[in-house]
Amino acid sequence: MSISALGYVVIAATDMAAWAGFGRDVLGMMPGAARGDGALALRLDDRPFRLLIEPAAADAFRAIGLECADAATFAQVLAAVTAAGMAVTPGGAALAKNRCVAELACFADPAGNAIELYHGRMTDYAPFVSPAGVSGFLTGNLGMGHAVLPAPALGDAVAFYTDVLGFGDTDRISVPVTPDPDGPAITVRFLHCSNPRHHSVALADMPSPSGAVHIMIEALTMADVGRAYYRAKAAGHHISATLGEHANDRVFSFYVRSPGGFDVEFGCGGWQPDWSTYVPTISTIDSLWGHEWDFG
Ligand code: FE2
């Protein structure tokens, strides 16, 4: 496998103050150093940011940042993307500096989801201290968490991630969206990169006007999750799913609507399979308990 981790996400925002309050006071992320471009860096660890919020005229989920371990891997992946017929745009020195990486390049997956491929992430080793008292987030070599992206033409998108980018096929869920078990279903494919996290990217066969289905960040304890749930409720944010435990990745979590219109899953306890013995499954439920959805 080629990609090491989901390193960051970039979000375009019309309301920077809303994102600052949501990221800091609800999610417990640490604002990063002030930037000259007006963007808001939100940290989960000692990386310069895991969420980068850029001021814009319209809200949009802008890109995922995928990390390569070194320049050679970076070049190999880009060669594979080009060979697959996808247009690659070099990031250039200015964008690399903006993203705090040594080098990056930009392309889109077959569903149109923007990807920034990079190597050489910078760190200043400033300790992470959550302003909301979160004990910490599970990151490091596991990356920032996961992103679930829209891919109505699911097969083509999955093939790109597995055959071109080198992701591994973790598993899938296929759940009916009506009470009729034989009615229409949503399928989500879960994909892992070269780390033990159950999935770093998942693809859902559904459209998403905001540009993302959800992103997930993983705290260290159940208390972190429970406290975040009640902070979100107290602040009046829309709870898209109540506390619950997912079936396939065992994550204990809830979902809250972000100012960007997509959900943030705040969880803990994600399964880290041993890929050498792992056998994929097809789950017919999404959660063992809880996760009462409210799509309104
Ligand atoms: Fe998730």
mmCIF file of C-alpha atoms and ligand atoms in Angstrom:
data_model
loop_
_atom_site.group_PDB
_atom_site.id
_atom_site.type_symbol
_atom_site.label_atom_id
_atom_site.label_comp_id
_atom_site.label_asym_id
_atom_site.label_seq_id
_atom_site.Cartn_x
_atom_site.Cartn_y
_atom_site.Cartn_z
ATOM 1 C CA MET A 1 0.000 0.000 0.000
ATOM 2 C CA SER A 2 1.192 3.462 -0.881
ATOM 3 C CA ILE A 3 -0.628 6.073 1.168
ATOM 4 C CA SER A 4 0.409 6.348 4.813
ATOM 5 C CA ALA A 5 -2.548 8.241 6.277
ATOM 6 C CA LEU A 6 -5.284 10.803 5.936
ATOM 7 C CA GLY A 7 -3.255 13.793 7.051
ATOM 8 C CA TYR A 8 -5.691 16.695 6.937
ATOM 9 C CA VAL A 9 -8.844 18.113 5.398
ATOM 10 C CA VAL A 10 -9.417 21.565 3.903
ATOM 11 C CA ILE A 11 -12.780 23.281 4.295
ATOM 12 C CA ALA A 12 -14.078 26.462 2.617
ATOM 13 C CA ALA A 13 -16.166 28.527 5.017
ATOM 14 C CA THR A 14 -18.451 31.547 4.842
ATOM 15 C CA ASP A 15 -18.581 31.945 8.619
ATOM 16 C CA MET A 16 -15.103 31.721 10.131
ATOM 17 C CA ALA A 17 -16.336 32.650 13.605
ATOM 18 C CA ALA A 18 -18.817 29.774 13.555
ATOM 19 C CA TRP A 19 -16.052 27.329 12.668
ATOM 20 C CA ALA A 20 -13.743 28.773 15.319
ATOM 21 C CA GLY A 21 -16.354 28.316 18.016
ATOM 22 C CA PHE A 22 -17.409 24.880 16.798
ATOM 23 C CA GLY A 23 -13.856 23.587 16.460
ATOM 24 C CA ARG A 24 -12.593 25.009 19.736
ATOM 25 C CA ASP A 25 -15.547 24.903 22.121
ATOM 26 C CA VAL A 26 -17.502 21.859 20.885
ATOM 27 C CA LEU A 27 -14.882 19.571 19.342
ATOM 28 C CA GLY A 28 -12.078 20.698 21.652
ATOM 29 C CA MET A 29 -9.564 21.326 18.876
ATOM 30 C CA MET A 30 -6.658 23.682 19.530
ATOM 31 C CA PRO A 31 -6.359 26.763 17.305
ATOM 32 C CA GLY A 32 -2.991 26.772 15.562
ATOM 33 C CA ALA A 33 -0.623 29.645 15.049
ATOM 34 C CA ALA A 34 -2.039 32.734 13.347
ATOM 35 C CA ARG A 35 -1.682 32.578 9.571
ATOM 36 C CA GLY A 36 -1.170 35.301 7.018
ATOM 37 C CA ASP A 37 -3.842 33.972 4.656
ATOM 38 C CA GLY A 38 -6.758 34.388 7.053
ATOM 39 C CA ALA A 39 -7.315 30.639 7.319
ATOM 40 C CA LEU A 40 -8.028 28.971 10.650
ATOM 41 C CA ALA A 41 -5.749 26.089 11.597
ATOM 42 C CA LEU A 42 -7.379 23.574 13.947
ATOM 43 C CA ARG A 43 -5.055 21.112 15.623
ATOM 44 C CA LEU A 44 -5.597 17.638 17.077
ATOM 45 C CA ASP A 45 -1.943 16.972 17.888
ATOM 46 C CA ASP A 46 1.502 18.419 17.193
ATOM 47 C CA ARG A 47 0.869 18.794 13.455
ATOM 48 C CA PRO A 48 0.309 22.394 12.292
ATOM 49 C CA PHE A 49 -3.325 21.592 11.516
ATOM 50 C CA ARG A 50 -5.633 18.665 10.887
ATOM 51 C CA LEU A 51 -8.519 20.874 9.742
ATOM 52 C CA LEU A 52 -7.734 23.977 7.700
ATOM 53 C CA ILE A 53 -10.681 26.352 7.432
ATOM 54 C CA GLU A 54 -10.312 28.818 4.540
ATOM 55 C CA PRO A 55 -12.516 31.922 4.205
ATOM 56 C CA ALA A 56 -14.650 31.702 1.063
ATOM 57 C CA ALA A 57 -17.827 32.968 -0.576
ATOM 58 C CA ALA A 58 -19.514 29.557 -0.280
ATOM 59 C CA ASP A 59 -19.289 26.681 2.171
ATOM 60 C CA ALA A 60 -17.687 23.560 0.719
ATOM 61 C CA PHE A 61 -15.637 20.570 1.705
ATOM 62 C CA ARG A 62 -12.554 21.426 -0.323
ATOM 63 C CA ALA A 63 -10.062 18.524 -0.182
ATOM 64 C CA ILE A 64 -8.559 15.640 1.713
ATOM 65 C CA GLY A 65 -4.798 15.578 2.256
ATOM 66 C CA LEU A 66 -3.233 12.146 1.769
ATOM 67 C CA GLU A 67 0.231 11.584 3.195
ATOM 68 C CA CYS A 68 3.091 9.675 1.576
ATOM 69 C CA ALA A 69 6.032 8.515 3.661
ATOM 70 C CA ASP A 70 8.668 9.950 1.333
ATOM 71 C CA ALA A 71 9.361 11.638 -1.999
ATOM 72 C CA ALA A 72 9.831 8.333 -3.832
ATOM 73 C CA THR A 73 6.394 7.054 -2.788
ATOM 74 C CA PHE A 74 4.901 10.431 -3.679
ATOM 75 C CA ALA A 75 6.371 10.183 -7.199
ATOM 76 C CA GLN A 76 5.208 6.574 -7.617
ATOM 77 C CA VAL A 77 1.629 7.399 -6.665
ATOM 78 C CA LEU A 78 1.541 10.421 -8.964
ATOM 79 C CA ALA A 79 2.856 8.306 -11.837
ATOM 80 C CA ALA A 80 0.054 5.795 -11.225
ATOM 81 C CA VAL A 81 -2.567 8.561 -11.126
ATOM 82 C CA THR A 82 -1.259 9.993 -14.398
ATOM 83 C CA ALA A 83 -1.161 6.535 -15.999
ATOM 84 C CA ALA A 84 -4.806 6.102 -15.012
ATOM 85 C CA GLY A 85 -5.622 9.131 -17.149
ATOM 86 C CA MET A 86 -6.313 11.541 -14.309
ATOM 87 C CA ALA A 87 -5.105 15.148 -14.552
ATOM 88 C CA VAL A 88 -2.502 16.072 -11.928
ATOM 89 C CA THR A 89 -1.716 19.675 -10.995
ATOM 90 C CA PRO A 90 1.595 20.304 -9.193
ATOM 91 C CA GLY A 91 0.939 22.164 -5.986
ATOM 92 C CA GLY A 92 3.877 24.532 -6.261
ATOM 93 C CA ALA A 93 6.027 26.000 -3.527
ATOM 94 C CA ALA A 94 3.449 28.508 -2.292
ATOM 95 C CA LEU A 95 0.709 25.934 -1.776
ATOM 96 C CA ALA A 96 3.173 23.502 -0.195
ATOM 97 C CA LYS A 97 4.170 26.191 2.289
ATOM 98 C CA ASN A 98 0.501 27.000 2.916
ATOM 99 C CA ARG A 99 -0.193 23.328 3.715
ATOM 100 C CA CYS A 100 3.030 22.999 5.766
ATOM 101 C CA VAL A 101 4.428 20.167 3.629
ATOM 102 C CA ALA A 102 7.568 19.647 1.581
ATOM 103 C CA GLU A 103 5.772 18.947 -1.702
ATOM 104 C CA LEU A 104 2.228 18.316 -2.881
ATOM 105 C CA ALA A 105 0.134 17.739 -5.980
ATOM 106 C CA CYS A 106 -3.594 18.010 -6.615
ATOM 107 C CA PHE A 107 -6.022 15.755 -8.485
ATOM 108 C CA ALA A 108 -9.571 14.481 -8.163
ATOM 109 C CA ASP A 109 -10.943 10.981 -7.757
ATOM 110 C CA PRO A 110 -13.452 9.692 -10.360
ATOM 111 C CA ALA A 111 -16.338 11.061 -8.269
ATOM 112 C CA GLY A 112 -14.782 14.540 -8.299
ATOM 113 C CA ASN A 113 -13.556 14.573 -4.705
ATOM 114 C CA ALA A 114 -10.423 16.737 -4.510
ATOM 115 C CA ILE A 115 -7.232 15.135 -3.203
ATOM 116 C CA GLU A 116 -3.994 16.806 -2.145
ATOM 117 C CA LEU A 117 -1.168 14.269 -2.143
ATOM 118 C CA TYR A 118 1.902 15.267 -0.159
ATOM 119 C CA HIS A 119 5.004 14.207 1.718
ATOM 120 C CA GLY A 120 7.081 15.904 4.385
ATOM 121 C CA ARG A 121 4.619 17.312 6.908
ATOM 122 C CA MET A 122 6.096 19.946 9.182
ATOM 123 C CA THR A 123 5.793 19.956 12.948
ATOM 124 C CA ASP A 124 6.911 22.433 15.575
ATOM 125 C CA TYR A 125 6.323 19.960 18.452
ATOM 126 C CA ALA A 126 4.119 22.454 20.312
ATOM 127 C CA PRO A 127 2.163 20.286 22.756
ATOM 128 C CA PHE A 128 -1.527 19.768 22.103
ATOM 129 C CA VAL A 129 -3.736 21.208 24.821
ATOM 130 C CA SER A 130 -7.472 21.004 24.225
ATOM 131 C CA PRO A 131 -9.310 24.235 25.102
ATOM 132 C CA ALA A 132 -12.387 22.123 25.949
ATOM 133 C CA GLY A 133 -10.553 19.615 28.111
ATOM 134 C CA VAL A 134 -10.449 16.687 25.668
ATOM 135 C CA SER A 135 -7.791 14.332 27.035
ATOM 136 C CA GLY A 136 -6.316 13.856 23.557
ATOM 137 C CA PHE A 137 -6.904 12.536 20.061
ATOM 138 C CA LEU A 138 -5.684 9.304 18.502
ATOM 139 C CA THR A 139 -3.541 10.454 15.583
ATOM 140 C CA GLY A 140 0.195 9.965 14.944
ATOM 141 C CA ASN A 141 0.790 7.336 12.275
ATOM 142 C CA LEU A 142 -2.963 6.633 12.219
ATOM 143 C CA GLY A 143 -3.597 10.051 10.696
ATOM 144 C CA MET A 144 -6.309 12.512 11.663
ATOM 145 C CA GLY A 145 -9.288 10.136 11.546
ATOM 146 C CA HIS A 146 -11.405 9.342 8.520
ATOM 147 C CA ALA A 147 -13.404 11.026 5.794
ATOM 148 C CA VAL A 148 -16.523 9.606 4.149
ATOM 149 C CA LEU A 149 -16.969 11.053 0.668
ATOM 150 C CA PRO A 150 -19.791 10.926 -1.874
ATOM 151 C CA ALA A 151 -19.302 8.588 -4.837
ATOM 152 C CA PRO A 152 -22.580 7.808 -6.625
ATOM 153 C CA ALA A 153 -20.645 5.726 -9.196
ATOM 154 C CA LEU A 154 -19.198 3.638 -6.404
ATOM 155 C CA GLY A 155 -17.370 0.945 -8.356
ATOM 156 C CA ASP A 156 -15.215 3.343 -10.369
ATOM 157 C CA ALA A 157 -14.255 5.338 -7.297
ATOM 158 C CA VAL A 158 -13.370 2.268 -5.224
ATOM 159 C CA ALA A 159 -11.216 0.910 -8.054
ATOM 160 C CA PHE A 160 -9.300 4.199 -8.201
ATOM 161 C CA TYR A 161 -8.500 4.136 -4.487
ATOM 162 C CA THR A 162 -7.537 0.453 -4.451
ATOM 163 C CA ASP A 163 -5.895 -0.077 -7.856
ATOM 164 C CA VAL A 164 -4.268 3.337 -8.352
ATOM 165 C CA LEU A 165 -3.691 4.836 -4.894
ATOM 166 C CA GLY A 166 -3.044 1.453 -3.249
ATOM 167 C CA PHE A 167 -5.674 1.542 -0.512
ATOM 168 C CA GLY A 168 -6.790 -1.765 0.993
ATOM 169 C CA ASP A 169 -10.425 -2.875 0.853
ATOM 170 C CA THR A 170 -11.539 -3.102 4.498
ATOM 171 C CA ASP A 171 -15.228 -3.957 4.232
ATOM 172 C CA ARG A 172 -18.613 -2.606 3.269
ATOM 173 C CA ILE A 173 -22.038 -1.969 4.706
ATOM 174 C CA SER A 174 -25.268 -2.079 2.753
ATOM 175 C CA VAL A 175 -28.280 -0.859 4.710
ATOM 176 C CA PRO A 176 -31.863 -0.227 3.517
ATOM 177 C CA VAL A 177 -32.995 3.380 3.712
ATOM 178 C CA THR A 178 -36.689 2.482 4.195
ATOM 179 C CA PRO A 179 -38.402 -0.015 6.506
ATOM 180 C CA ASP A 180 -38.644 -2.399 3.539
ATOM 181 C CA PRO A 181 -35.585 -4.675 3.776
ATOM 182 C CA ASP A 182 -35.818 -5.261 0.022
ATOM 183 C CA GLY A 183 -36.133 -1.525 -0.739
ATOM 184 C CA PRO A 184 -33.398 0.880 -1.803
ATOM 185 C CA ALA A 185 -30.139 0.647 0.153
ATOM 186 C CA ILE A 186 -27.082 2.792 0.723
ATOM 187 C CA THR A 187 -23.739 1.068 0.318
ATOM 188 C CA VAL A 188 -20.577 2.369 1.928
ATOM 189 C CA ARG A 189 -17.143 0.970 1.069
ATOM 190 C CA PHE A 190 -14.455 1.312 3.738
ATOM 191 C CA LEU A 191 -10.821 1.652 2.671
ATOM 192 C CA HIS A 192 -7.616 1.610 4.681
ATOM 193 C CA CYS A 193 -4.124 2.822 3.972
ATOM 194 C CA SER A 194 -0.790 1.757 5.448
ATOM 195 C CA ASN A 195 -1.739 2.054 9.080
ATOM 196 C CA PRO A 196 -3.944 0.036 11.446
ATOM 197 C CA ARG A 197 -6.945 2.395 11.412
ATOM 198 C CA HIS A 198 -10.020 0.450 10.200
ATOM 199 C CA HIS A 199 -10.570 3.017 7.463
ATOM 200 C CA SER A 200 -9.113 6.382 6.548
ATOM 201 C CA VAL A 201 -11.450 6.969 3.599
ATOM 202 C CA ALA A 202 -14.912 5.572 2.935
ATOM 203 C CA LEU A 203 -17.046 6.069 -0.156
ATOM 204 C CA ALA A 204 -20.844 6.201 -0.097
ATOM 205 C CA ASP A 205 -23.053 5.713 -3.169
ATOM 206 C CA MET A 206 -25.008 8.873 -2.509
ATOM 207 C CA PRO A 207 -24.691 12.534 -3.467
ATOM 208 C CA SER A 208 -23.686 15.090 -0.834
ATOM 209 C CA PRO A 209 -24.290 18.786 -1.559
ATOM 210 C CA SER A 210 -21.760 19.859 1.097
ATOM 211 C CA GLY A 211 -19.006 17.799 -0.559
ATOM 212 C CA ALA A 212 -18.584 15.314 2.289
ATOM 213 C CA VAL A 213 -20.792 12.811 4.075
ATOM 214 C CA HIS A 214 -18.827 13.163 7.292
ATOM 215 C CA ILE A 215 -15.377 13.375 8.795
ATOM 216 C CA MET A 216 -14.418 11.517 11.955
ATOM 217 C CA ILE A 217 -12.012 12.438 14.720
ATOM 218 C CA GLU A 218 -11.091 9.926 17.422
ATOM 219 C CA ALA A 219 -10.676 10.981 21.042
ATOM 220 C CA LEU A 220 -8.960 8.843 23.665
ATOM 221 C CA THR A 221 -11.768 8.046 26.107
ATOM 222 C CA MET A 222 -15.517 7.489 26.379
ATOM 223 C CA ALA A 223 -15.676 10.462 28.735
ATOM 224 C CA ASP A 224 -14.226 12.659 25.970
ATOM 225 C CA VAL A 225 -17.034 11.513 23.650
ATOM 226 C CA GLY A 226 -19.804 11.908 26.209
ATOM 227 C CA ARG A 227 -18.634 15.366 27.229
ATOM 228 C CA ALA A 228 -18.411 16.472 23.586
ATOM 229 C CA TYR A 229 -21.942 15.162 22.969
ATOM 230 C CA TYR A 230 -23.330 17.292 25.761
ATOM 231 C CA ARG A 231 -21.266 20.328 24.736
ATOM 232 C CA ALA A 232 -22.744 20.020 21.231
ATOM 233 C CA LYS A 233 -26.276 19.733 22.608
ATOM 234 C CA ALA A 234 -25.814 22.625 25.027
ATOM 235 C CA ALA A 235 -24.523 24.843 22.213
ATOM 236 C CA GLY A 236 -27.634 24.055 20.163
ATOM 237 C CA HIS A 237 -25.922 22.223 17.301
ATOM 238 C CA HIS A 238 -27.920 19.724 15.259
ATOM 239 C CA ILE A 239 -27.224 16.195 16.491
ATOM 240 C CA SER A 240 -27.337 14.035 13.346
ATOM 241 C CA ALA A 241 -26.921 10.795 15.288
ATOM 242 C CA THR A 242 -27.115 10.173 19.008
ATOM 243 C CA LEU A 243 -24.484 8.227 20.925
ATOM 244 C CA GLY A 244 -24.049 4.697 19.589
ATOM 245 C CA GLU A 245 -21.568 1.993 18.626
ATOM 246 C CA HIS A 246 -20.833 1.127 15.015
ATOM 247 C CA ALA A 247 -20.913 -2.507 13.977
ATOM 248 C CA ASN A 248 -17.990 -2.772 11.598
ATOM 249 C CA ASP A 249 -15.344 -0.485 13.103
ATOM 250 C CA ARG A 250 -16.639 -0.654 16.728
ATOM 251 C CA VAL A 251 -16.432 3.138 17.095
ATOM 252 C CA PHE A 252 -18.418 4.627 20.008
ATOM 253 C CA SER A 253 -19.529 8.014 18.717
ATOM 254 C CA PHE A 254 -22.106 10.633 17.919
ATOM 255 C CA TYR A 255 -22.568 12.861 14.868
ATOM 256 C CA VAL A 256 -22.977 16.625 14.956
ATOM 257 C CA ARG A 257 -23.713 18.927 11.995
ATOM 258 C CA SER A 258 -20.760 21.222 11.310
ATOM 259 C CA PRO A 259 -21.025 24.817 10.063
ATOM 260 C CA GLY A 260 -20.002 23.378 6.672
ATOM 261 C CA GLY A 261 -23.234 21.395 6.375
ATOM 262 C CA PHE A 262 -21.564 17.966 6.665
ATOM 263 C CA ASP A 263 -21.387 15.942 9.856
ATOM 264 C CA VAL A 264 -18.470 15.464 12.213
ATOM 265 C CA GLU A 265 -18.356 12.071 13.909
ATOM 266 C CA PHE A 266 -16.724 12.391 17.321
ATOM 267 C CA GLY A 267 -15.764 8.962 18.626
ATOM 268 C CA CYS A 268 -13.345 6.681 20.371
ATOM 269 C CA GLY A 269 -12.398 3.019 20.476
ATOM 270 C CA GLY A 270 -12.030 2.345 16.752
ATOM 271 C CA TRP A 271 -10.947 -1.164 15.805
ATOM 272 C CA GLN A 272 -7.414 -1.540 14.464
ATOM 273 C CA PRO A 273 -7.434 -4.848 12.545
ATOM 274 C CA ASP A 274 -4.351 -6.978 11.920
ATOM 275 C CA TRP A 275 -4.307 -6.691 8.124
ATOM 276 C CA SER A 276 -2.197 -9.858 7.769
ATOM 277 C CA THR A 277 -5.094 -12.006 8.986
ATOM 278 C CA TYR A 278 -8.073 -9.764 8.252
ATOM 279 C CA VAL A 279 -10.946 -11.049 6.089
ATOM 280 C CA PRO A 280 -13.466 -8.438 4.788
ATOM 281 C CA THR A 281 -17.148 -8.691 5.668
ATOM 282 C CA ILE A 282 -20.425 -7.184 4.452
ATOM 283 C CA SER A 283 -22.372 -5.610 7.312
ATOM 284 C CA THR A 284 -26.163 -5.406 7.052
ATOM 285 C CA ILE A 285 -26.495 -2.952 9.950
ATOM 286 C CA ASP A 286 -24.495 0.179 10.637
ATOM 287 C CA SER A 287 -24.644 0.172 14.438
ATOM 288 C CA LEU A 288 -24.881 -2.370 17.267
ATOM 289 C CA TRP A 289 -26.922 0.086 19.342
ATOM 290 C CA GLY A 290 -27.799 3.790 19.392
ATOM 291 C CA HIS A 291 -26.950 6.184 16.564
ATOM 292 C CA GLU A 292 -30.545 7.348 16.147
ATOM 293 C CA TRP A 293 -30.332 9.375 12.933
ATOM 294 C CA ASP A 294 -31.911 12.759 12.379
ATOM 295 C CA PHE A 295 -31.157 13.934 8.854
ATOM 296 C CA GLY A 296 -33.154 17.152 9.255
HETATM 297 FE FE FE2 B 1 -17.469 7.391 10.349
#
